[in-house]
Amino acid sequence: MVQTLVERYNAKDIDGLIALYHPDAEYWSPLGDWQQGVEHIRIHLQELHQTLPDEQMQILSLMADDETVVVEFASTGTSPSGKPFR
């Protein structure tokens, strides 16, 4: 599931990403506030992809049990000012 999320995020597949979320999902990004519900998440992801069009995400570490998944991601790309970021 996490690998699918990363693949869809990197492909900028908003519809595919949103299909992974429960309708009442909550989402937090270090580049924005808490988003509640898939429509708010959709808007946030669209804004992220517009602001950081070449951003690519990768999984650094992943831990899971029967109920919880914790993932550390790294993102790379170019900031709106033209500087590379990681």
N, CA, C and O atoms as a MOPAC input file, in Angstrom:
PM7 MOZYME 1SCF
protein

 N      0.82500 1    -1.18800 1     0.00000 1
 C      0.00000 1     0.00000 1     0.00000 1
 C      0.87200 1     1.25500 1     0.00000 1
 O      0.60300 1     2.19700 1    -0.74600 1
 N      1.91200 1     1.27000 1     0.83200 1
 C      2.78700 1     2.44600 1     0.90000 1
 C      3.53900 1     2.62400 1    -0.41400 1
 O      3.68100 1     3.74700 1    -0.89800 1
 N      4.01700 1     1.53600 1    -0.99000 1
 C      4.71000 1     1.63100 1    -2.27900 1
 C      3.77400 1     2.17000 1    -3.35500 1
 O      4.18900 1     2.98400 1    -4.18000 1
 N      2.52600 1     1.73300 1    -3.36000 1
 C      1.54000 1     2.24900 1    -4.30700 1
 C      1.32900 1     3.74000 1    -4.10100 1
 O      1.24800 1     4.49100 1    -5.07300 1
 N      1.24000 1     4.17900 1    -2.84700 1
 C      1.07800 1     5.59800 1    -2.53900 1
 C      2.24200 1     6.39400 1    -3.12000 1
 O      2.02700 1     7.43000 1    -3.75000 1
 N      3.46200 1     5.92800 1    -2.91900 1
 C      4.65000 1     6.62900 1    -3.41900 1
 C      4.64300 1     6.65800 1    -4.95000 1
 O      4.92500 1     7.69600 1    -5.54800 1
 N      4.33000 1     5.54900 1    -5.57700 1
 C      4.28800 1     5.50400 1    -7.04000 1
 C      3.26400 1     6.49300 1    -7.58800 1
 O      3.54900 1     7.21000 1    -8.54700 1
 N      2.08500 1     6.53800 1    -6.99400 1
 C      1.04100 1     7.45400 1    -7.47200 1
 C      1.40800 1     8.90600 1    -7.17700 1
 O      1.13000 1     9.79300 1    -7.98400 1
 N      2.02900 1     9.15200 1    -6.02800 1
 C      2.46400 1    10.50900 1    -5.70200 1
 C      3.50600 1    10.97500 1    -6.72500 1
 O      3.39400 1    12.07600 1    -7.26500 1
 N      4.50000 1    10.15400 1    -6.98800 1
 C      5.55200 1    10.53200 1    -7.92900 1
 C      5.03200 1    10.69700 1    -9.35100 1
 O      5.58000 1    11.48000 1   -10.12600 1
 N      3.97400 1     9.96100 1    -9.69900 1
 C      3.35900 1    10.08500 1   -11.02600 1
 C      2.38200 1    11.25200 1   -11.10000 1
 O      1.82600 1    11.53800 1   -12.16000 1
 N      2.17500 1    11.93000 1    -9.95900 1
 C      1.21100 1    13.04900 1    -9.87100 1
 C     -0.20200 1    12.58200 1   -10.22300 1
 O     -0.97800 1    13.32100 1   -10.82800 1
 N     -0.52100 1    11.34900 1    -9.83700 1
 C     -1.82200 1    10.72100 1   -10.09300 1
 C     -2.76000 1    11.03900 1    -8.92300 1
 O     -2.92400 1    10.22700 1    -8.01300 1
 N     -3.36900 1    12.22100 1    -8.95600 1
 C     -4.21500 1    12.67700 1    -7.84900 1
 C     -5.39600 1    11.73100 1    -7.63200 1
 O     -5.67900 1    11.35300 1    -6.49500 1
 N     -6.08200 1    11.34800 1    -8.69300 1
 C     -7.23400 1    10.45300 1    -8.54400 1
 C     -6.80500 1     9.11300 1    -7.94400 1
 O     -7.49100 1     8.56900 1    -7.07800 1
 N     -5.67700 1     8.58400 1    -8.40300 1
 C     -5.17000 1     7.33600 1    -7.85800 1
 C     -4.78700 1     7.45600 1    -6.39500 1
 O     -5.02600 1     6.53500 1    -5.61400 1
 N     -4.19500 1     8.58100 1    -6.01500 1
 C     -3.85400 1     8.82500 1    -4.61500 1
 C     -5.09700 1     8.90600 1    -3.75400 1
 O     -5.18400 1     8.25700 1    -2.71100 1
 N     -6.05300 1     9.70000 1    -4.18900 1
 C     -7.27300 1     9.90600 1    -3.40500 1
 C     -8.01300 1     8.58500 1    -3.21100 1
 O     -8.65200 1     8.38500 1    -2.17800 1
 N     -7.93700 1     7.68800 1    -4.17900 1
 C     -8.60000 1     6.38600 1    -4.06100 1
 C     -8.03900 1     5.55900 1    -2.90100 1
 O     -8.70300 1     4.63300 1    -2.43600 1
 N     -6.84400 1     5.87200 1    -2.43000 1
 C     -6.23000 1     5.14300 1    -1.32300 1
 C     -6.72600 1     5.61600 1     0.04200 1
 O     -6.51900 1     4.93000 1     1.04200 1
 N     -7.37200 1     6.77200 1     0.09700 1
 C     -7.78000 1     7.37600 1     1.36200 1
 C     -9.23700 1     7.08600 1     1.70000 1
 O    -10.09900 1     7.05300 1     0.82100 1
 N     -9.49600 1     6.87800 1     2.97600 1
 C    -10.86000 1     6.78100 1     3.49100 1
 C    -11.51100 1     8.15500 1     3.31900 1
 O    -10.81300 1     9.16200 1     3.44100 1
 N    -12.80900 1     8.24200 1     3.04300 1
 C    -13.46000 1     9.54400 1     2.85100 1
 C    -13.25400 1    10.53000 1     4.00800 1
 O    -13.23400 1    11.74000 1     3.78300 1
 N    -13.10100 1    10.03400 1     5.23000 1
 C    -12.91000 1    10.90400 1     6.39700 1
 C    -11.45000 1    11.00600 1     6.81900 1
 O    -11.16300 1    11.40900 1     7.94600 1
 N    -10.53600 1    10.65200 1     5.94400 1
 C     -9.10800 1    10.63900 1     6.28900 1
 C     -8.63100 1    12.01300 1     6.73700 1
 O     -9.17900 1    13.04500 1     6.35100 1
 N     -7.59000 1    11.98900 1     7.56400 1
 C     -6.89000 1    13.20400 1     7.96800 1
 C     -5.46900 1    13.10200 1     7.43400 1
 O     -4.88500 1    12.01900 1     7.41200 1
 N     -4.91500 1    14.23200 1     7.00400 1
 C     -3.62600 1    14.25300 1     6.32500 1
 C     -2.83600 1    15.43900 1     6.83400 1
 O     -3.36200 1    16.54400 1     6.96900 1
 N     -1.55800 1    15.19700 1     7.11700 1
 C     -0.68100 1    16.29400 1     7.52600 1
 C      0.55200 1    16.28000 1     6.65800 1
 O      1.11600 1    15.22400 1     6.37200 1
 N      0.96100 1    17.45200 1     6.24500 1
 C      2.18200 1    17.62600 1     5.47300 1
 C      3.01500 1    18.70500 1     6.14700 1
 O      2.45200 1    19.66500 1     6.67400 1
 N      4.34200 1    18.57800 1     6.14700 1
 C      5.16100 1    19.64500 1     6.70700 1
 C      5.03700 1    20.95300 1     5.91500 1
 O      5.49000 1    22.00500 1     6.36500 1
 N      4.42100 1    20.87400 1     4.73900 1
 C      4.24300 1    22.06900 1     3.91400 1
 C      2.83000 1    22.62900 1     3.99400 1
 O      2.44000 1    23.45200 1     3.16500 1
 N      2.05900 1    22.18900 1     4.98600 1
 C      0.69200 1    22.67800 1     5.11400 1
 C      0.08700 1    22.25900 1     6.43200 1
 O      0.72300 1    21.57600 1     7.23500 1
 N     -1.13000 1    22.66700 1     6.64600 1
 C     -1.84600 1    22.32700 1     7.86700 1
 C     -2.50600 1    20.96700 1     7.72900 1
 O     -2.42600 1    20.32300 1     6.68300 1
 N     -3.17000 1    20.53400 1     8.82300 1
 C     -3.97200 1    19.31000 1     8.78400 1
 C     -5.06800 1    19.47700 1     7.75400 1
 O     -5.70500 1    20.52700 1     7.67600 1
 N     -5.28400 1    18.45000 1     6.97200 1
 C     -6.37500 1    18.41100 1     6.00800 1
 C     -7.32500 1    17.30800 1     6.45900 1
 O     -6.88300 1    16.21600 1     6.81700 1
 N     -8.62200 1    17.58700 1     6.44400 1
 C     -9.61200 1    16.59500 1     6.85200 1
 C    -10.57400 1    16.33800 1     5.70900 1
 O    -11.18400 1    17.26500 1     5.17500 1
 N    -10.70500 1    15.07100 1     5.33600 1
 C    -11.58500 1    14.67300 1     4.25100 1
 C    -10.85300 1    14.66900 1     2.92000 1
 O     -9.94100 1    15.46600 1     2.69700 1
 N    -11.26000 1    13.76800 1     2.04200 1
 C    -10.53200 1    13.58000 1     0.78800 1
 C    -10.55600 1    14.79600 1    -0.13500 1
 O     -9.60400 1    15.01400 1    -0.88400 1
 N    -11.60300 1    15.57600 1    -0.09700 1
 C    -11.62000 1    16.74500 1    -0.99200 1
 C    -10.59000 1    17.78900 1    -0.56100 1
 O     -9.96500 1    18.42800 1    -1.40700 1
 N    -10.41200 1    17.96400 1     0.74600 1
 C     -9.37200 1    18.88000 1     1.22200 1
 C     -7.98000 1    18.31800 1     0.95100 1
 O     -7.05300 1    19.05900 1     0.62500 1
 N     -7.84500 1    17.00100 1     1.09100 1
 C     -6.57300 1    16.36300 1     0.77900 1
 C     -6.26300 1    16.52300 1    -0.70300 1
 O     -5.12600 1    16.81500 1    -1.07200 1
 N     -7.26700 1    16.33400 1    -1.55300 1
 C     -7.08600 1    16.50400 1    -3.00300 1
 C     -6.56400 1    17.90700 1    -3.32100 1
 O     -5.60200 1    18.05500 1    -4.07500 1
 N     -7.18500 1    18.91900 1    -2.75800 1
 C     -6.77300 1    20.30400 1    -3.01900 1
 C     -5.32500 1    20.52100 1    -2.57400 1
 O     -4.53100 1    21.12500 1    -3.29400 1
 N     -4.99200 1    20.02200 1    -1.37900 1
 C     -3.62300 1    20.18200 1    -0.87400 1
 C     -2.60800 1    19.49700 1    -1.79700 1
 O     -1.57400 1    20.07900 1    -2.12400 1
 N     -2.90400 1    18.26900 1    -2.21300 1
 C     -1.97600 1    17.55100 1    -3.09000 1
 C     -1.82500 1    18.25100 1    -4.43800 1
 O     -0.72100 1    18.31500 1    -4.97900 1
 N     -2.91700 1    18.77400 1    -4.98400 1
 C     -2.83400 1    19.51500 1    -6.23700 1
 C     -1.93600 1    20.73900 1    -6.07600 1
 O     -1.12200 1    21.03900 1    -6.95000 1
 N     -2.08800 1    21.44000 1    -4.95500 1
 C     -1.24500 1    22.61500 1    -4.69500 1
 C      0.22200 1    22.21200 1    -4.54500 1
 O      1.10900 1    22.89500 1    -5.05700 1
 N      0.47800 1    21.10900 1    -3.84700 1
 C      1.86100 1    20.62800 1    -3.71600 1
 C      2.46600 1    20.31200 1    -5.08100 1
 O      3.59700 1    20.70300 1    -5.36800 1
 N      1.71600 1    19.61000 1    -5.91500 1
 C      2.23400 1    19.23000 1    -7.22700 1
 C      2.43900 1    20.44400 1    -8.13000 1
 O      3.34100 1    20.44000 1    -8.96800 1
 N      1.62800 1    21.47100 1    -7.97400 1
 C      1.81900 1    22.69800 1    -8.75100 1
 C      3.04500 1    23.46300 1    -8.26000 1
 O      3.80400 1    24.01000 1    -9.06100 1
 N      3.23300 1    23.50000 1    -6.94800 1
 C      4.34600 1    24.24500 1    -6.36300 1
 C      5.67600 1    23.52100 1    -6.56000 1
 O      6.70600 1    24.16100 1    -6.77400 1
 N      5.65600 1    22.19200 1    -6.48800 1
 C      6.87300 1    21.37400 1    -6.57200 1
 C      6.71100 1    20.33100 1    -7.67700 1
 O      6.63900 1    19.13800 1    -7.38200 1
 N      6.65000 1    20.75300 1    -8.94500 1
 C      6.29500 1    19.82900 1   -10.02300 1
 C      7.28600 1    18.68500 1   -10.25800 1
 O      6.90300 1    17.64600 1   -10.79500 1
 N      8.54100 1    18.85600 1    -9.86900 1
 C      9.50800 1    17.76900 1   -10.09200 1
 C      9.82900 1    16.99000 1    -8.81900 1
 O     10.75400 1    16.17800 1    -8.80800 1
 N      9.07400 1    17.22900 1    -7.74900 1
 C      9.32800 1    16.51700 1    -6.49300 1
 C      9.13100 1    15.01700 1    -6.67400 1
 O      8.18400 1    14.57300 1    -7.32300 1
 N     10.03100 1    14.25700 1    -6.09500 1
 C      9.93100 1    12.80600 1    -6.07400 1
 C     10.12900 1    12.34000 1    -4.63900 1
 O     10.99300 1    12.84700 1    -3.92400 1
 N      9.32700 1    11.37900 1    -4.22900 1
 C      9.35800 1    10.86800 1    -2.86900 1
 C      9.90900 1     9.44500 1    -2.89700 1
 O      9.67600 1     8.69100 1    -3.84200 1
 N     10.64200 1     9.09400 1    -1.84400 1
 C     11.10500 1     7.72000 1    -1.69800 1
 C     10.94400 1     7.27600 1    -0.25100 1
 O     10.94000 1     8.09700 1     0.66600 1
 N     10.81300 1     5.98700 1    -0.05900 1
 C     10.68000 1     5.40500 1     1.27500 1
 C     12.08400 1     5.17500 1     1.83200 1
 O     12.90500 1     4.49900 1     1.21200 1
 N     12.35100 1     5.74600 1     3.01100 1
 C     13.63200 1     5.51600 1     3.68400 1
 C     13.53800 1     4.36500 1     4.67800 1
 O     14.43700 1     3.52700 1     4.75500 1
 N     12.45200 1     4.32700 1     5.43600 1
 C     12.24400 1     3.22600 1     6.38000 1
 C     10.75100 1     3.03800 1     6.59000 1
 O      9.95500 1     3.96400 1     6.43200 1
 N     10.39800 1     1.81500 1     6.95000 1
 C      8.99800 1     1.47500 1     7.12900 1
 C      8.89900 1     0.44400 1     8.25700 1
 O      9.63500 1    -0.54200 1     8.28400 1
 N      7.97500 1     0.69600 1     9.18200 1
 C      7.68100 1    -0.25700 1    10.25300 1
 C      6.17400 1    -0.44900 1    10.28600 1
 O      5.41700 1     0.50300 1    10.09700 1
 N      5.74200 1    -1.67600 1    10.52700 1
 C      4.30300 1    -1.94100 1    10.54400 1
 C      3.98000 1    -3.09900 1    11.46900 1
 O      4.79100 1    -3.99900 1    11.69000 1
 N      2.75400 1    -3.04600 1    12.00700 1
 C      2.18500 1    -4.20200 1    12.69400 1
 C      0.79700 1    -4.40400 1    12.10500 1
 O      0.52200 1    -3.91900 1    11.00800 1
 N     -0.06700 1    -5.09500 1    12.79400 1
 C     -1.38900 1    -5.39900 1    12.24100 1
 C     -2.28200 1    -4.17600 1    12.07300 1
 O     -3.22200 1    -4.20800 1    11.27900 1
 N     -2.00600 1    -3.10200 1    12.80100 1
 C     -2.90100 1    -1.94300 1    12.78100 1
 C     -2.24400 1    -0.62200 1    12.41000 1
 O     -2.94200 1     0.32600 1    12.04800 1
 N     -0.92700 1    -0.53500 1    12.49000 1
 C     -0.24800 1     0.75400 1    12.32500 1
 C      0.93600 1     0.62400 1    11.38000 1
 O      1.67100 1    -0.36400 1    11.40400 1
 N      1.10500 1     1.65200 1    10.54400 1
 C      2.26800 1     1.74200 1     9.66600 1
 C      2.92200 1     3.09200 1     9.91600 1
 O      2.25300 1     4.12600 1     9.94300 1
 N      4.23600 1     3.07100 1    10.09800 1
 C      5.01000 1     4.30300 1    10.25200 1
 C      6.06000 1     4.29700 1     9.14700 1
 O      6.80900 1     3.33300 1     8.99200 1
 N      6.10500 1     5.39400 1     8.37400 1
 C      7.01400 1     5.45700 1     7.24100 1
 C      7.82400 1     6.75100 1     7.32000 1
 O      7.28800 1     7.81900 1     7.61700 1
 N      9.11100 1     6.63400 1     7.05100 1
 C      9.96600 1     7.81400 1     6.90200 1
 C     10.20200 1     7.99800 1     5.40500 1
 O     10.68800 1     7.09400 1     4.72500 1
 N      9.85600 1     9.16800 1     4.91100 1
 C     10.01300 1     9.49300 1     3.49800 1
 C     11.10500 1    10.53300 1     3.32000 1
 O     11.41600 1    11.28300 1     4.24500 1
 N     11.68400 1    10.57500 1     2.13300 1
 C     12.54800 1    11.67800 1     1.72400 1
 C     11.99300 1    12.19300 1     0.40400 1
 O     11.58600 1    11.41500 1    -0.46000 1
 N     11.98300 1    13.49700 1     0.26200 1
 C     11.53400 1    14.11900 1    -0.97700 1
 C     12.67700 1    14.93700 1    -1.55400 1
 O     13.42000 1    15.59800 1    -0.82800 1
 N     12.80300 1    14.87800 1    -2.86200 1
 C     13.80300 1    15.68100 1    -3.56400 1
 C     13.11700 1    16.40900 1    -4.70800 1
 O     12.09500 1    15.96100 1    -5.22700 1
 N     13.68600 1    17.51700 1    -5.08200 1
 C     13.14300 1    18.28300 1    -6.19800 1
 C     13.74700 1    19.66700 1    -6.22900 1
 O     14.84200 1    19.90400 1    -5.72100 1
 N     13.00900 1    20.57200 1    -6.83700 1
 C     13.44100 1    21.94900 1    -6.98000 1
 C     12.40300 1    22.85300 1    -6.33100 1
 O     11.20900 1    22.73800 1    -6.60700 1
 N     12.86300 1    23.75000 1    -5.46900 1
 C     11.95400 1    24.67900 1    -4.79600 1
 C     11.44700 1    25.72300 1    -5.78800 1
 O     12.01800 1    25.87500 1    -6.86800 1
 N     10.37800 1    26.44400 1    -5.43400 1
 C      9.88400 1    27.49800 1    -6.32500 1
 C     10.94800 1    28.55900 1    -6.64400 1
 O     10.86000 1    29.22400 1    -7.67600 1
 N     11.95000 1    28.72400 1    -5.76900 1
 C     13.02100 1    29.69500 1    -6.02900 1
 C     14.11200 1    29.11800 1    -6.92700 1
 O     15.06900 1    29.81200 1    -7.27200 1
 N     13.96500 1    27.83900 1    -7.30500 1
 C     14.93300 1    27.23200 1    -8.20700 1
 C     16.05300 1    26.47700 1    -7.52600 1
 O     16.95700 1    25.98400 1    -8.20000 1
 N     16.01700 1    26.37100 1    -6.19900 1
 C     17.07200 1    25.66700 1    -5.47200 1
 C     16.67400 1    24.20400 1    -5.25900 1
 O     15.51500 1    23.91300 1    -4.96100 1
 N     17.62700 1    23.29000 1    -5.41200 1
 C     17.34700 1    21.88700 1    -5.12200 1
 C     17.05100 1    21.69700 1    -3.64000 1
 O     17.59400 1    22.41500 1    -2.80000 1
 N     16.19200 1    20.73200 1    -3.31400 1
 C     15.92200 1    20.43100 1    -1.91400 1
 C     15.90100 1    18.92400 1    -1.71300 1
 O     15.70500 1    18.14200 1    -2.64400 1
 N     16.11200 1    18.55000 1    -0.44600 1
 C     15.94700 1    17.16500 1    -0.00800 1
 C     15.42400 1    17.23200 1     1.41000 1
 O     15.19200 1    16.19500 1     2.03200 1

